[in-house]
């Protein structure tokens, strides 16, 4: 060990607190960088393994009709060294299914043969049994076992044939096959072939139903033959290769005809981007249709075109930059103060012949020693933190991703550890470079006079002399001098004579604020993104029942029987079946919009009574704890321009647009809450529920914002800007005939610009429709005042939707129906004993019995839902995000506080000689504390302003990154974190000052004046 090394080691040992704090800072930097990079690698690794488990590792798939030429290409591809593996699937035929089978299996059973490594490449693995080995064996989707009564070893017989397109009656022409191509998470150009009458259809094409899809073709199964298979396995993961738009796949081995439609899946070696994958696929299979497995390529690092992944990359970069800057500040301040403390030592070393290079090397060596100790500790801490976090959150993340069979684990990657180590080491070297240069430039005369530690500039000396002149000393003592006396005045003089003395402390405080507000901004923006992804809002209950009734006039023309409403089961609407005489007395169909609106209100009121009775009946089911009920309906609204938010004005959003008269038309929804739930909601907003019961003045609550997803990014939508009065369309008639419905479209506005327009229609012959202009119709409208805008809906309402949402009490239906479509009933219940699955079945049975036996209306549809899984999923997402944000915030806070403590403490210790001189001339303890307090306040103020400004910049960068995945996100500062940052910095400064002053008081005046810097 040479003299320089010995000097460095002794210096580190002599200042244990500063050394430990510096090592801790380096360790925290390495730990946080390791955690951020390991989280990214672990997530990518999990998604890769999850995608491989579900859909296989194939990179590209060629879709083509079978031929000898295609077989030759396959053989050549298998021999190509760039091809790592292949798997082949061919169409055998399509089996007709019964109506019951179609409910669980799809329209057809698509039977396909397999060749090659379908397990790894296509993700085709049996959940039970084995893969078929010949064309008399078959593997089916697990629903055949769950619902179809088929077991392993059974034989199944199907009529298997070819799907063929047939023109619908009265239609002629052709259509492109590209409009039918399945697009399960893949990309590629549409097929260019044309569909004509009699064209065979393959497994890549959807089912043709002209009445449903609006096309000109239907289809049939032709050339059927009976085939019998032995069931040797079941699968429960319907990945890309096992899913078709025609139905789930039955897997066999062989039996395909030579010209059968064929999928060739393959993986490649040595590809860096999607263009190389496409070029390789086209070279192997020229003139064939190629599909890329974009999800797998993205997780392999070949493609990263998803907006959410762009956001993730951006977050990693911004956070890594913040971490590096924070750690540079921490380490720089530690070494800068260390050099300042030992400036006399460096001067003495220089006087005995130490060169500038040796002095520089001493400081750099000190940094290297700290890095060598701190970096391994940081790597271990980062990995241990990730392991502990993933152990707690891994199952939740796996469940959220839908692959509970694939465990979320810590992926320890060599390049991550190397990158974190190198980046941290470079951070240390950058941090110590300036202090090292300062040490090497030490002047022996100045160092022996201890001038280097308290050098005053000429400008500072002149300012100090001016403010200490005998004639103006007390006249210009400033606010600090007036409040704190001599101590405050001395602090002001010190600040003027050495403007850079507290700069390090102020910078540390500024960075502390930046770090804490970075954590706050990340939490706020990611929290908003989480709300939008999950739909926002709380779940109203564990189990829900949903129903919609027919709108035909009930057999009993009066209101619902009172006993039916109460739900005792004594009398039913069905018991009061209409007689022929009663039917003859049914009122004539309304011909004016006023009469239509009245009839619509009466219908809503009667059906609301039915729904109230249903809720009463369901509430008596054993184990059911009623939460509440609602009914919803669509509404066609006309909103003043001043009220409408950007989402309603933007016609491309599909929710509305500006009309010819300047107002905004939109299709929204109305939620009629049961009165108890509405009253609670209104009170939570500070509103009087009685104000919403006046039939002469209709009032509603509306949501100010909504959530959406346009298929590319999530959307935070600005729906309404302010309260006000809007109109809704109650009824429309055309030449005395009520409109069958209302659509939306465009019309010519000012300057031939397109304007939003409502488009009513009548039902024509042959199930067609006849559209007519709104301005040529008779229209009945009503006004409703939106008295309050809410950011969040009541739990019963559910999450904010993508359009206008009005909330009114159910009792108002007796006076006015705001909706224009038949209402839908939703009821919510919690389970008293926790068995929500059994409760769902009981409610389903009870609800079905009520609507069939006690309701005078027929059921349009009926369903029940177990919301517990959805609620748990949303809670898991929120928990995962909150935990990651909390951990990140804690580590950033530790770095920030360590930086402040190290800087402030050592700044005070460095001035021991100065403080000793002040005490020696009679400065009292009280005046001394006042001086230090004023200096600390000045440090905080000088650090607060730049800290907030830098925080604005970092928060803006985070906002820009997250906005790439979510439009409409407003840029805001997390003011609660601003207050927290200010409070934590004050506490840190107070603790640092207390420790520093304790160290200073430990020295008596004589010893402090005689002491060296160390």
PDB file of N, CA and C in Angstrom, residues 252-294:
ATOM      1  N   UNK A 252     -56.460 -33.252 -35.060  1.00  0.00           N
ATOM      2  CA  UNK A 252     -56.205 -34.634 -35.443  1.00  0.00           C
ATOM      3  C   UNK A 252     -54.841 -34.698 -36.120  1.00  0.00           C
ATOM      4  N   UNK A 253     -54.457 -35.873 -36.582  1.00  0.00           N
ATOM      5  CA  UNK A 253     -53.162 -36.038 -37.253  1.00  0.00           C
ATOM      6  C   UNK A 253     -53.397 -36.723 -38.586  1.00  0.00           C
ATOM      7  N   UNK A 254     -53.355 -35.947 -39.674  1.00  0.00           N
ATOM      8  CA  UNK A 254     -53.598 -36.491 -41.001  1.00  0.00           C
ATOM      9  C   UNK A 254     -55.053 -36.351 -41.402  1.00  0.00           C
ATOM     10  N   UNK A 255     -55.332 -36.802 -42.613  1.00  0.00           N
ATOM     11  CA  UNK A 255     -56.702 -36.771 -43.112  1.00  0.00           C
ATOM     12  C   UNK A 255     -57.041 -35.573 -43.954  1.00  0.00           C
ATOM     13  N   UNK A 256     -56.097 -34.650 -44.153  1.00  0.00           N
ATOM     14  CA  UNK A 256     -56.384 -33.467 -44.970  1.00  0.00           C
ATOM     15  C   UNK A 256     -56.218 -33.805 -46.447  1.00  0.00           C
ATOM     16  N   UNK A 257     -57.029 -33.174 -47.275  1.00  0.00           N
ATOM     17  CA  UNK A 257     -56.927 -33.372 -48.723  1.00  0.00           C
ATOM     18  C   UNK A 257     -55.732 -32.570 -49.234  1.00  0.00           C
ATOM     19  N   UNK A 258     -55.178 -32.921 -50.411  1.00  0.00           N
ATOM     20  CA  UNK A 258     -53.947 -32.262 -50.905  1.00  0.00           C
ATOM     21  C   UNK A 258     -54.062 -30.757 -51.064  1.00  0.00           C
ATOM     22  N   UNK A 259     -55.257 -30.251 -51.437  1.00  0.00           N
ATOM     23  CA  UNK A 259     -55.382 -28.803 -51.657  1.00  0.00           C
ATOM     24  C   UNK A 259     -55.953 -28.076 -50.444  1.00  0.00           C
ATOM     25  N   UNK A 260     -55.865 -28.697 -49.266  1.00  0.00           N
ATOM     26  CA  UNK A 260     -56.446 -28.103 -48.056  1.00  0.00           C
ATOM     27  C   UNK A 260     -55.714 -26.819 -47.677  1.00  0.00           C
ATOM     28  N   UNK A 261     -56.469 -25.900 -47.097  1.00  0.00           N
ATOM     29  CA  UNK A 261     -55.885 -24.655 -46.597  1.00  0.00           C
ATOM     30  C   UNK A 261     -54.852 -25.000 -45.521  1.00  0.00           C
ATOM     31  N   UNK A 262     -53.678 -24.346 -45.581  1.00  0.00           N
ATOM     32  CA  UNK A 262     -52.544 -24.720 -44.743  1.00  0.00           C
ATOM     33  C   UNK A 262     -51.959 -23.503 -44.035  1.00  0.00           C
ATOM     34  N   UNK A 263     -51.628 -23.688 -42.758  1.00  0.00           N
ATOM     35  CA  UNK A 263     -50.860 -22.707 -41.981  1.00  0.00           C
ATOM     36  C   UNK A 263     -49.491 -23.302 -41.708  1.00  0.00           C
ATOM     37  N   UNK A 264     -48.436 -22.556 -42.063  1.00  0.00           N
ATOM     38  CA  UNK A 264     -47.070 -22.980 -41.778  1.00  0.00           C
ATOM     39  C   UNK A 264     -46.491 -22.002 -40.755  1.00  0.00           C
ATOM     40  N   UNK A 265     -46.254 -22.487 -39.538  1.00  0.00           N
ATOM     41  CA  UNK A 265     -45.693 -21.673 -38.465  1.00  0.00           C
ATOM     42  C   UNK A 265     -44.197 -21.948 -38.392  1.00  0.00           C
ATOM     43  N   UNK A 266     -43.385 -20.907 -38.227  1.00  0.00           N
ATOM     44  CA  UNK A 266     -41.953 -21.148 -38.114  1.00  0.00           C
ATOM     45  C   UNK A 266     -41.279 -20.055 -37.296  1.00  0.00           C
ATOM     46  N   UNK A 267     -40.146 -20.418 -36.743  1.00  0.00           N
ATOM     47  CA  UNK A 267     -39.298 -19.469 -36.009  1.00  0.00           C
ATOM     48  C   UNK A 267     -37.984 -19.311 -36.768  1.00  0.00           C
ATOM     49  N   UNK A 268     -37.302 -18.186 -36.550  1.00  0.00           N
ATOM     50  CA  UNK A 268     -36.101 -17.857 -37.316  1.00  0.00           C
ATOM     51  C   UNK A 268     -34.930 -17.551 -36.384  1.00  0.00           C
ATOM     52  N   UNK A 269     -33.746 -17.746 -36.905  1.00  0.00           N
ATOM     53  CA  UNK A 269     -32.519 -17.368 -36.211  1.00  0.00           C
ATOM     54  C   UNK A 269     -32.008 -16.029 -36.744  1.00  0.00           C
ATOM     55  N   UNK A 270     -31.340 -15.270 -35.901  1.00  0.00           N
ATOM     56  CA  UNK A 270     -30.590 -14.085 -36.329  1.00  0.00           C
ATOM     57  C   UNK A 270     -31.460 -13.060 -37.052  1.00  0.00           C
ATOM     58  N   UNK A 271     -32.532 -12.615 -36.396  1.00  0.00           N
ATOM     59  CA  UNK A 271     -33.345 -11.512 -36.932  1.00  0.00           C
ATOM     60  C   UNK A 271     -33.380 -10.409 -35.880  1.00  0.00           C
ATOM     61  N   UNK A 272     -33.283  -9.170 -36.345  1.00  0.00           N
ATOM     62  CA  UNK A 272     -33.203  -8.033 -35.424  1.00  0.00           C
ATOM     63  C   UNK A 272     -34.445  -7.166 -35.432  1.00  0.00           C
ATOM     64  N   UNK A 273     -35.257  -7.234 -36.498  1.00  0.00           N
ATOM     65  CA  UNK A 273     -36.443  -6.391 -36.568  1.00  0.00           C
ATOM     66  C   UNK A 273     -37.510  -7.076 -37.413  1.00  0.00           C
ATOM     67  N   UNK A 274     -38.689  -6.498 -37.390  1.00  0.00           N
ATOM     68  CA  UNK A 274     -39.816  -7.115 -38.102  1.00  0.00           C
ATOM     69  C   UNK A 274     -39.594  -7.131 -39.611  1.00  0.00           C
ATOM     70  N   UNK A 275     -38.883  -6.148 -40.119  1.00  0.00           N
ATOM     71  CA  UNK A 275     -38.626  -6.130 -41.557  1.00  0.00           C
ATOM     72  C   UNK A 275     -37.813  -7.353 -41.978  1.00  0.00           C
ATOM     73  N   UNK A 276     -36.827  -7.743 -41.163  1.00  0.00           N
ATOM     74  CA  UNK A 276     -36.043  -8.926 -41.488  1.00  0.00           C
ATOM     75  C   UNK A 276     -36.896 -10.188 -41.412  1.00  0.00           C
ATOM     76  N   UNK A 277     -37.828 -10.234 -40.465  1.00  0.00           N
ATOM     77  CA  UNK A 277     -38.725 -11.391 -40.375  1.00  0.00           C
ATOM     78  C   UNK A 277     -39.590 -11.471 -41.630  1.00  0.00           C
ATOM     79  N   UNK A 278     -40.152 -10.338 -42.040  1.00  0.00           N
ATOM     80  CA  UNK A 278     -40.987 -10.324 -43.256  1.00  0.00           C
ATOM     81  C   UNK A 278     -40.176 -10.717 -44.484  1.00  0.00           C
ATOM     82  N   UNK A 279     -38.973 -10.178 -44.607  1.00  0.00           N
ATOM     83  CA  UNK A 279     -38.144 -10.491 -45.776  1.00  0.00           C
ATOM     84  C   UNK A 279     -37.778 -11.969 -45.808  1.00  0.00           C
ATOM     85  N   UNK A 280     -37.451 -12.531 -44.646  1.00  0.00           N
ATOM     86  CA  UNK A 280     -37.104 -13.957 -44.603  1.00  0.00           C
ATOM     87  C   UNK A 280     -38.316 -14.818 -44.953  1.00  0.00           C
ATOM     88  N   UNK A 281     -39.491 -14.443 -44.435  1.00  0.00           N
ATOM     89  CA  UNK A 281     -40.704 -15.211 -44.726  1.00  0.00           C
ATOM     90  C   UNK A 281     -41.057 -15.133 -46.210  1.00  0.00           C
ATOM     91  N   UNK A 282     -40.925 -13.958 -46.793  1.00  0.00           N
ATOM     92  CA  UNK A 282     -41.241 -13.803 -48.215  1.00  0.00           C
ATOM     93  C   UNK A 282     -40.232 -14.527 -49.094  1.00  0.00           C
ATOM     94  N   UNK A 283     -38.972 -14.605 -48.641  1.00  0.00           N
ATOM     95  CA  UNK A 283     -37.964 -15.347 -49.410  1.00  0.00           C
ATOM     96  C   UNK A 283     -38.236 -16.843 -49.364  1.00  0.00           C
ATOM     97  N   UNK A 284     -38.702 -17.325 -48.208  1.00  0.00           N
ATOM     98  CA  UNK A 284     -38.989 -18.752 -48.077  1.00  0.00           C
ATOM     99  C   UNK A 284     -40.295 -19.129 -48.766  1.00  0.00           C
ATOM    100  N   UNK A 285     -41.280 -18.239 -48.702  1.00  0.00           N
ATOM    101  CA  UNK A 285     -42.606 -18.510 -49.276  1.00  0.00           C
ATOM    102  C   UNK A 285     -43.035 -17.317 -50.130  1.00  0.00           C
ATOM    103  N   UNK A 286     -42.424 -17.169 -51.311  1.00  0.00           N
ATOM    104  CA  UNK A 286     -42.780 -16.025 -52.168  1.00  0.00           C
ATOM    105  C   UNK A 286     -44.238 -16.075 -52.600  1.00  0.00           C
ATOM    106  N   UNK A 287     -44.840 -14.881 -52.664  1.00  0.00           N
ATOM    107  CA  UNK A 287     -46.215 -14.710 -53.141  1.00  0.00           C
ATOM    108  C   UNK A 287     -47.257 -15.338 -52.217  1.00  0.00           C
ATOM    109  N   UNK A 288     -46.905 -15.626 -50.967  1.00  0.00           N
ATOM    110  CA  UNK A 288     -47.870 -16.181 -50.029  1.00  0.00           C
ATOM    111  C   UNK A 288     -48.201 -15.129 -48.965  1.00  0.00           C
ATOM    112  N   UNK A 289     -49.341 -15.320 -48.317  1.00  0.00           N
ATOM    113  CA  UNK A 289     -49.805 -14.386 -47.286  1.00  0.00           C
ATOM    114  C   UNK A 289     -49.087 -14.685 -45.972  1.00  0.00           C
ATOM    115  N   UNK A 290     -48.442 -13.683 -45.393  1.00  0.00           N
ATOM    116  CA  UNK A 290     -47.626 -13.859 -44.191  1.00  0.00           C
ATOM    117  C   UNK A 290     -48.254 -13.089 -43.023  1.00  0.00           C
ATOM    118  N   UNK A 291     -48.339 -13.755 -41.886  1.00  0.00           N
ATOM    119  CA  UNK A 291     -48.824 -13.153 -40.649  1.00  0.00           C
ATOM    120  C   UNK A 291     -47.676 -13.148 -39.647  1.00  0.00           C
ATOM    121  N   UNK A 292     -47.478 -12.027 -38.952  1.00  0.00           N
ATOM    122  CA  UNK A 292     -46.421 -11.938 -37.952  1.00  0.00           C
ATOM    123  C   UNK A 292     -47.000 -12.066 -36.542  1.00  0.00           C
ATOM    124  N   UNK A 293     -46.274 -12.760 -35.701  1.00  0.00           N
ATOM    125  CA  UNK A 293     -46.658 -12.909 -34.294  1.00  0.00           C
ATOM    126  C   UNK A 293     -46.095 -11.703 -33.536  1.00  0.00           C
ATOM    127  N   UNK A 294     -46.770 -10.574 -33.646  1.00  0.00           N
ATOM    128  CA  UNK A 294     -46.223  -9.308 -33.153  1.00  0.00           C
ATOM    129  C   UNK A 294     -45.991  -9.304 -31.650  1.00  0.00           C
TER     130      UNK A 294
END
